[in-house]
Amino acid sequence: MTGDCLYLLRELPDNSVDSIVTDPPYGLSFMGHKWDYQVPTVEQWAECLRVLKPGGHMLAFGGSRTYHRLVVNVEDAGFEIRDQILWVYGTGFPKSLNVEKELVRLLKEPDHWAVKAFAGWGTALKPAHEPIVMARKPFRQTVANNVLQHGTAGLNIDACRISTADALSGGAGGLLSHQRDSTAPTASYVLVPQIQRYGYSQKSEPGAARIRQHTV
């Protein structure tokens, strides 16, 4: 099927789609385009919910500044919000105002103290990620029964794993960084018990928890 999804969705029967992956408008008014004036409405997400099988998942991309509006509408349409995935990249172009240059333009004095004080300042971070909401259509039976009936509700976790040749360690503090990376230590490390590493211990008492600070 090829065409406007807003119209084609209406032609699909109920509970007929296993999963949805979509990159909808972010509501940023990108380059003044009318189609990006707002995020999809609750009614539009409700149509996605209708065609999904019970337990079917949906991934919807969003903008870092308007993601909250996207997720609220998805949830209000009846979806269960399951998690968030991040698309991380390094090619974003920062749309930041140069505060130093603005001060020079305002004060007409390049050597003014304020110009020097705010050198390197801007007003926005470089775009480097896009959040993706992972939502699921609710179902009224166990996961096992739903998988048998519809083939949905679960995630193929093993198929999502990224293999690596790096020697990774499970658990925080399992290996010091120089041990993990086979590099020379940059300082004299002493591996201390976990209770000292985090600087406190807990002692249970009736009705309260006492925290005793340690000097490391």
CSV table of N, CA and C in Angstrom, one decimal, residues 89-200:
chain,number,residue,atom,x,y,z
A,89,TYR,N,23.4,10.2,17.6
A,89,TYR,CA,24.2,10.5,16.4
A,89,TYR,C,25.1,11.8,16.7
A,90,GLY,N,26.1,12.0,15.8
A,90,GLY,CA,27.0,13.1,16.1
A,90,GLY,C,27.0,14.1,14.9
A,91,THR,N,26.0,14.0,14.0
A,91,THR,CA,26.0,14.9,12.8
A,91,THR,C,25.0,16.1,12.9
A,92,GLY,N,24.4,16.3,14.1
A,92,GLY,CA,23.5,17.4,14.2
A,92,GLY,C,24.1,18.7,14.1
A,93,PHE,N,23.4,19.7,13.6
A,93,PHE,CA,23.9,21.0,13.4
A,93,PHE,C,23.3,21.9,14.5
A,94,PRO,N,24.1,22.5,15.4
A,94,PRO,CA,23.5,23.3,16.5
A,94,PRO,C,23.0,24.6,15.9
A,95,LYS,N,21.7,24.9,16.4
A,95,LYS,CA,21.1,26.2,16.0
A,95,LYS,C,21.1,27.1,17.3
A,96,SER,N,22.3,27.5,17.6
A,96,SER,CA,22.6,28.2,18.8
A,96,SER,C,23.0,29.7,18.5
A,97,LEU,N,22.5,30.6,19.3
A,97,LEU,CA,22.8,32.0,19.2
A,97,LEU,C,24.1,32.3,19.9
A,98,ASN,N,25.1,32.9,19.3
A,98,ASN,CA,26.4,33.2,19.8
A,98,ASN,C,26.2,34.4,20.7
A,99,VAL,N,26.3,34.2,22.0
A,99,VAL,CA,26.1,35.3,23.0
A,99,VAL,C,27.2,36.3,22.9
A,100,GLU,N,28.4,35.9,22.7
A,100,GLU,CA,29.5,36.8,22.6
A,100,GLU,C,29.3,37.8,21.4
A,101,LYS,N,29.0,37.3,20.2
A,101,LYS,CA,28.8,38.1,19.1
A,101,LYS,C,27.6,39.1,19.3
A,102,GLU,N,26.5,38.6,19.9
A,102,GLU,CA,25.4,39.4,20.2
A,102,GLU,C,25.8,40.6,21.1
A,103,LEU,N,26.6,40.3,22.1
A,103,LEU,CA,27.0,41.4,23.0
A,103,LEU,C,27.9,42.4,22.2
A,104,VAL,N,28.8,42.0,21.3
A,104,VAL,CA,29.6,42.9,20.5
A,104,VAL,C,28.7,43.7,19.7
A,105,ARG,N,27.7,43.1,19.1
A,105,ARG,CA,26.7,43.9,18.2
A,105,ARG,C,25.9,44.9,19.1
A,106,LEU,N,25.6,44.6,20.3
A,106,LEU,CA,24.8,45.5,21.2
A,106,LEU,C,25.7,46.6,21.8
A,107,LEU,N,26.9,46.2,22.3
A,107,LEU,CA,27.7,47.2,23.0
A,107,LEU,C,28.7,48.0,22.1
A,108,LYS,N,28.9,47.4,20.9
A,108,LYS,CA,29.9,48.1,20.0
A,108,LYS,C,31.3,48.2,20.6
A,109,GLU,N,31.6,47.3,21.6
A,109,GLU,CA,32.9,47.3,22.3
A,109,GLU,C,33.4,45.9,22.4
A,110,PRO,N,34.2,45.5,21.4
A,110,PRO,CA,34.8,44.1,21.5
A,110,PRO,C,35.5,43.8,22.7
A,111,ASP,N,36.1,44.8,23.4
A,111,ASP,CA,36.9,44.6,24.6
A,111,ASP,C,36.1,44.8,25.9
A,112,HIS,N,34.8,44.9,25.8
A,112,HIS,CA,34.0,45.1,27.0
A,112,HIS,C,34.1,43.9,27.9
A,113,TRP,N,34.0,44.1,29.2
A,113,TRP,CA,34.2,43.0,30.1
A,113,TRP,C,33.1,41.9,29.9
A,114,ALA,N,31.9,42.3,29.5
A,114,ALA,CA,30.8,41.3,29.3
A,114,ALA,C,31.1,40.4,28.1
A,115,VAL,N,31.7,41.0,27.1
A,115,VAL,CA,32.0,40.2,25.9
A,115,VAL,C,33.1,39.1,26.2
A,116,LYS,N,34.0,39.5,27.0
A,116,LYS,CA,35.1,38.5,27.4
A,116,LYS,C,34.5,37.5,28.4
A,117,ALA,N,33.6,37.9,29.3
A,117,ALA,CA,33.0,37.1,30.3
A,117,ALA,C,32.1,36.0,29.6
A,118,PHE,N,31.5,36.3,28.5
A,118,PHE,CA,30.5,35.4,27.9
A,118,PHE,C,31.1,34.8,26.6
A,119,ALA,N,32.4,34.9,26.4
A,119,ALA,CA,33.0,34.2,25.3
A,119,ALA,C,32.7,32.7,25.3
A,120,GLY,N,32.3,32.2,24.2
A,120,GLY,CA,32.0,30.7,24.1
A,120,GLY,C,30.6,30.3,24.6
A,121,TRP,N,29.8,31.3,25.0
A,121,TRP,CA,28.5,31.0,25.4
A,121,TRP,C,27.5,30.9,24.2
A,122,GLY,N,26.5,30.1,24.4
A,122,GLY,CA,25.5,29.9,23.3
A,122,GLY,C,24.1,29.8,24.0
A,123,THR,N,23.1,29.4,23.2
A,123,THR,CA,21.8,29.3,23.7
A,123,THR,C,21.1,27.9,23.5
A,124,ALA,N,21.8,27.0,22.8
A,124,ALA,CA,21.3,25.7,22.5
A,124,ALA,C,22.4,24.6,22.4
A,125,LEU,N,22.0,23.4,22.8
A,125,LEU,CA,22.9,22.3,22.6
A,125,LEU,C,22.9,21.8,21.2
A,126,LYS,N,24.0,21.1,20.8
A,126,LYS,CA,24.0,20.5,19.5
A,126,LYS,C,23.0,19.3,19.5
A,127,PRO,N,22.2,19.2,18.5
A,127,PRO,CA,21.3,18.0,18.4
A,127,PRO,C,22.1,16.8,18.3
A,128,ALA,N,21.9,15.8,19.1
A,128,ALA,CA,22.7,14.6,19.1
A,128,ALA,C,21.9,13.3,19.4
A,129,HIS,N,20.5,13.5,19.6
A,129,HIS,CA,19.7,12.3,19.8
A,129,HIS,C,18.3,12.5,19.5
A,130,GLU,N,17.6,11.5,19.2
A,130,GLU,CA,16.1,11.5,19.0
A,130,GLU,C,15.5,10.4,19.8
A,131,PRO,N,14.6,10.7,20.7
A,131,PRO,CA,14.0,9.7,21.6
A,131,PRO,C,12.9,9.0,20.8
A,132,ILE,N,12.7,7.7,21.1
A,132,ILE,CA,11.7,6.9,20.4
A,132,ILE,C,10.9,6.2,21.5
A,133,VAL,N,9.6,6.5,21.5
A,133,VAL,CA,8.7,5.8,22.5
A,133,VAL,C,8.4,4.4,22.0
A,134,MET,N,8.5,3.5,23.0
A,134,MET,CA,8.1,2.1,22.7
A,134,MET,C,6.8,1.8,23.5
A,135,ALA,N,5.8,1.7,22.7
A,135,ALA,CA,4.4,1.5,23.3
A,135,ALA,C,3.8,0.2,22.9
A,136,ARG,N,2.9,-0.3,23.6
A,136,ARG,CA,2.3,-1.6,23.4
A,136,ARG,C,0.8,-1.5,23.5
A,137,LYS,N,0.0,-2.2,22.6
A,137,LYS,CA,-1.4,-2.3,22.8
A,137,LYS,C,-1.8,-3.2,23.9
A,138,PRO,N,-2.6,-2.8,24.8
A,138,PRO,CA,-3.0,-3.7,26.0
A,138,PRO,C,-3.7,-5.0,25.5
A,139,PHE,N,-3.6,-6.0,26.3
A,139,PHE,CA,-4.2,-7.3,26.0
A,139,PHE,C,-4.8,-7.8,27.3
A,140,ARG,N,-5.7,-8.8,27.2
A,140,ARG,CA,-6.5,-9.2,28.4
A,140,ARG,C,-6.2,-10.6,28.8
A,141,GLN,N,-5.0,-11.1,28.5
A,141,GLN,CA,-4.7,-12.5,28.8
A,141,GLN,C,-3.2,-12.5,29.2
A,142,THR,N,-2.7,-13.7,29.5
A,142,THR,CA,-1.3,-13.8,29.9
A,142,THR,C,-0.4,-13.6,28.6
A,143,VAL,N,0.8,-13.2,28.8
A,143,VAL,CA,1.7,-13.0,27.7
A,143,VAL,C,1.8,-14.3,26.9
A,144,ALA,N,2.0,-15.5,27.6
A,144,ALA,CA,2.1,-16.7,26.9
A,144,ALA,C,0.9,-17.0,26.0
A,145,ASN,N,-0.3,-16.8,26.5
A,145,ASN,CA,-1.5,-17.1,25.7
A,145,ASN,C,-1.7,-16.1,24.6
A,146,ASN,N,-1.2,-14.8,24.8
A,146,ASN,CA,-1.3,-13.8,23.8
A,146,ASN,C,-0.3,-14.1,22.6
A,147,VAL,N,0.8,-14.6,23.0
A,147,VAL,CA,1.8,-15.0,22.0
A,147,VAL,C,1.3,-16.2,21.1
A,148,LEU,N,0.7,-17.1,21.8
A,148,LEU,CA,0.1,-18.2,21.0
A,148,LEU,C,-1.0,-17.8,20.1
A,149,GLN,N,-1.8,-16.9,20.5
A,149,GLN,CA,-3.0,-16.5,19.7
A,149,GLN,C,-2.7,-15.5,18.7
A,150,HIS,N,-1.8,-14.5,19.0
A,150,HIS,CA,-1.6,-13.4,18.1
A,150,HIS,C,-0.1,-13.3,17.6
A,151,GLY,N,0.8,-14.0,18.3
A,151,GLY,CA,2.2,-13.8,18.0
A,151,GLY,C,2.8,-12.5,18.4
A,152,THR,N,2.2,-11.8,19.3
A,152,THR,CA,2.6,-10.5,19.8
A,152,THR,C,2.7,-10.5,21.3
A,153,ALA,N,3.2,-9.4,21.9
A,153,ALA,CA,3.3,-9.1,23.3
A,153,ALA,C,4.7,-9.2,23.8
A,154,GLY,N,5.6,-10.0,23.1
A,154,GLY,CA,7.0,-10.2,23.5
A,154,GLY,C,7.9,-9.5,22.6
A,155,LEU,N,9.2,-9.4,23.0
A,155,LEU,CA,10.2,-8.8,22.2
A,155,LEU,C,11.3,-9.9,22.0
A,156,ASN,N,11.9,-9.9,20.7
A,156,ASN,CA,12.9,-10.8,20.4
A,156,ASN,C,14.3,-10.2,20.9
A,157,ILE,N,14.5,-10.4,22.2
A,157,ILE,CA,15.7,-9.7,22.8
A,157,ILE,C,17.0,-10.2,22.2
A,158,ASP,N,17.1,-11.5,22.0
A,158,ASP,CA,18.4,-12.0,21.4
A,158,ASP,C,18.7,-11.4,20.0
A,159,ALA,N,17.7,-11.2,19.2
A,159,ALA,CA,17.9,-10.7,17.9
A,159,ALA,C,18.3,-9.2,17.9
A,160,CYS,N,18.2,-8.5,19.1
A,160,CYS,CA,18.5,-7.1,19.2
A,160,CYS,C,19.9,-7.0,19.8
A,161,ARG,N,20.6,-8.0,20.2
A,161,ARG,CA,21.9,-7.9,20.8
A,161,ARG,C,22.9,-7.5,19.8
A,162,ILE,N,23.9,-6.7,20.3
A,162,ILE,CA,25.0,-6.2,19.4
A,162,ILE,C,26.2,-6.9,19.9
A,163,SER,N,26.8,-7.7,19.0
A,163,SER,CA,28.0,-8.5,19.5
A,163,SER,C,29.2,-7.5,19.6
A,164,THR,N,30.1,-7.8,20.4
A,164,THR,CA,31.3,-7.0,20.6
A,164,THR,C,32.5,-7.9,21.1
A,165,ALA,N,33.7,-7.5,20.7
A,165,ALA,CA,34.9,-8.2,21.1
A,165,ALA,C,35.5,-7.6,22.3
A,166,ASP,N,34.9,-6.5,22.8
A,166,ASP,CA,35.4,-5.9,24.0
A,166,ASP,C,35.2,-6.8,25.2
A,167,ALA,N,36.1,-6.7,26.2
A,167,ALA,CA,36.0,-7.5,27.4
A,167,ALA,C,35.2,-6.7,28.4
A,168,LEU,N,33.9,-6.9,28.4
A,168,LEU,CA,33.0,-6.2,29.3
A,168,LEU,C,32.8,-6.9,30.6
A,169,SER,N,32.6,-6.1,31.6
A,169,SER,CA,32.4,-6.7,33.0
A,169,SER,C,31.0,-6.4,33.5
A,170,GLY,N,30.4,-7.4,34.1
A,170,GLY,CA,29.0,-7.2,34.6
A,170,GLY,C,29.1,-6.6,36.0
A,171,GLY,N,28.2,-5.6,36.2
A,171,GLY,CA,28.1,-5.0,37.6
A,171,GLY,C,29.0,-3.8,37.7
A,172,ALA,N,28.6,-2.8,38.5
A,172,ALA,CA,29.4,-1.6,38.7
A,172,ALA,C,30.6,-1.9,39.5
A,173,GLY,N,31.7,-1.4,39.0
A,173,GLY,CA,33.0,-1.5,39.8
A,173,GLY,C,33.6,-2.9,39.7
A,174,GLY,N,33.1,-3.8,38.8
A,174,GLY,CA,33.7,-5.1,38.7
A,174,GLY,C,35.2,-5.0,38.3
A,175,LEU,N,35.5,-4.1,37.4
A,175,LEU,CA,36.9,-3.9,37.0
A,175,LEU,C,37.2,-2.4,37.0
A,176,LEU,N,38.4,-2.1,37.4
A,176,LEU,CA,38.8,-0.7,37.2
A,176,LEU,C,39.1,-0.5,35.7
A,177,SER,N,39.0,0.8,35.3
A,177,SER,CA,39.0,1.1,33.9
A,177,SER,C,40.3,0.6,33.2
A,178,HIS,N,41.4,0.8,33.9
A,178,HIS,CA,42.7,0.4,33.3
A,178,HIS,C,42.8,-1.2,33.2
A,179,GLN,N,42.2,-1.9,34.1
A,179,GLN,CA,42.1,-3.3,34.0
A,179,GLN,C,41.2,-3.8,32.9
A,180,ARG,N,40.1,-3.1,32.7
A,180,ARG,CA,39.2,-3.5,31.7
A,180,ARG,C,39.8,-3.2,30.3
A,181,ASP,N,40.5,-2.1,30.2
A,181,ASP,CA,41.0,-1.6,28.9
A,181,ASP,C,42.4,-2.1,28.6
A,182,SER,N,43.0,-2.8,29.6
A,182,SER,CA,44.4,-3.2,29.5
A,182,SER,C,45.4,-2.1,29.2
A,183,THR,N,45.2,-1.0,30.0
A,183,THR,CA,46.1,0.2,29.9
A,183,THR,C,46.7,0.4,31.2
A,184,ALA,N,47.7,1.2,31.2
A,184,ALA,CA,48.4,1.6,32.5
A,184,ALA,C,47.5,2.5,33.3
A,185,PRO,N,47.5,2.2,34.6
A,185,PRO,CA,46.7,3.1,35.5
A,185,PRO,C,47.2,4.5,35.5
A,186,THR,N,46.3,5.5,35.6
A,186,THR,CA,46.7,6.9,35.6
A,186,THR,C,47.0,7.4,37.0
A,187,ALA,N,46.7,6.6,38.0
A,187,ALA,CA,46.9,7.0,39.4
A,187,ALA,C,47.1,5.7,40.2
A,188,SER,N,47.4,5.9,41.5
A,188,SER,CA,47.5,4.7,42.4
A,188,SER,C,46.1,4.4,43.0
A,189,TYR,N,45.6,3.3,42.5
A,189,TYR,CA,44.3,2.8,42.9
A,189,TYR,C,44.4,1.8,44.0
A,190,VAL,N,43.4,1.9,44.9
A,190,VAL,CA,43.3,0.9,45.9
A,190,VAL,C,41.9,0.4,45.9
A,191,LEU,N,41.7,-0.9,45.6
A,191,LEU,CA,40.3,-1.4,45.5
A,191,LEU,C,39.8,-1.6,46.9
A,192,VAL,N,38.8,-0.8,47.3
A,192,VAL,CA,38.2,-0.8,48.6
A,192,VAL,C,36.9,-1.5,48.6
A,193,PRO,N,36.4,-2.0,49.7
A,193,PRO,CA,35.1,-2.7,49.8
A,193,PRO,C,34.0,-1.7,49.3
A,194,GLN,N,33.0,-2.3,48.8
A,194,GLN,CA,31.9,-1.5,48.2
A,194,GLN,C,31.3,-0.5,49.2
A,195,ILE,N,31.3,-1.0,50.5
A,195,ILE,CA,30.7,-0.1,51.5
A,195,ILE,C,31.5,1.2,51.6
A,196,GLN,N,32.8,1.1,51.4
A,196,GLN,CA,33.6,2.3,51.5
A,196,GLN,C,33.6,3.1,50.2
A,197,ARG,N,33.5,2.4,49.1
A,197,ARG,CA,33.6,3.0,47.8
A,197,ARG,C,32.4,4.1,47.6
A,198,TYR,N,31.2,3.7,48.1
A,198,TYR,CA,30.1,4.6,48.0
A,198,TYR,C,30.0,5.5,49.2
A,199,GLY,N,30.8,5.4,50.2
A,199,GLY,CA,30.9,6.4,51.3
A,199,GLY,C,29.9,6.3,52.4
A,200,TYR,N,29.1,5.2,52.4
A,200,TYR,CA,28.2,5.1,53.5
A,200,TYR,C,27.8,3.6,53.7
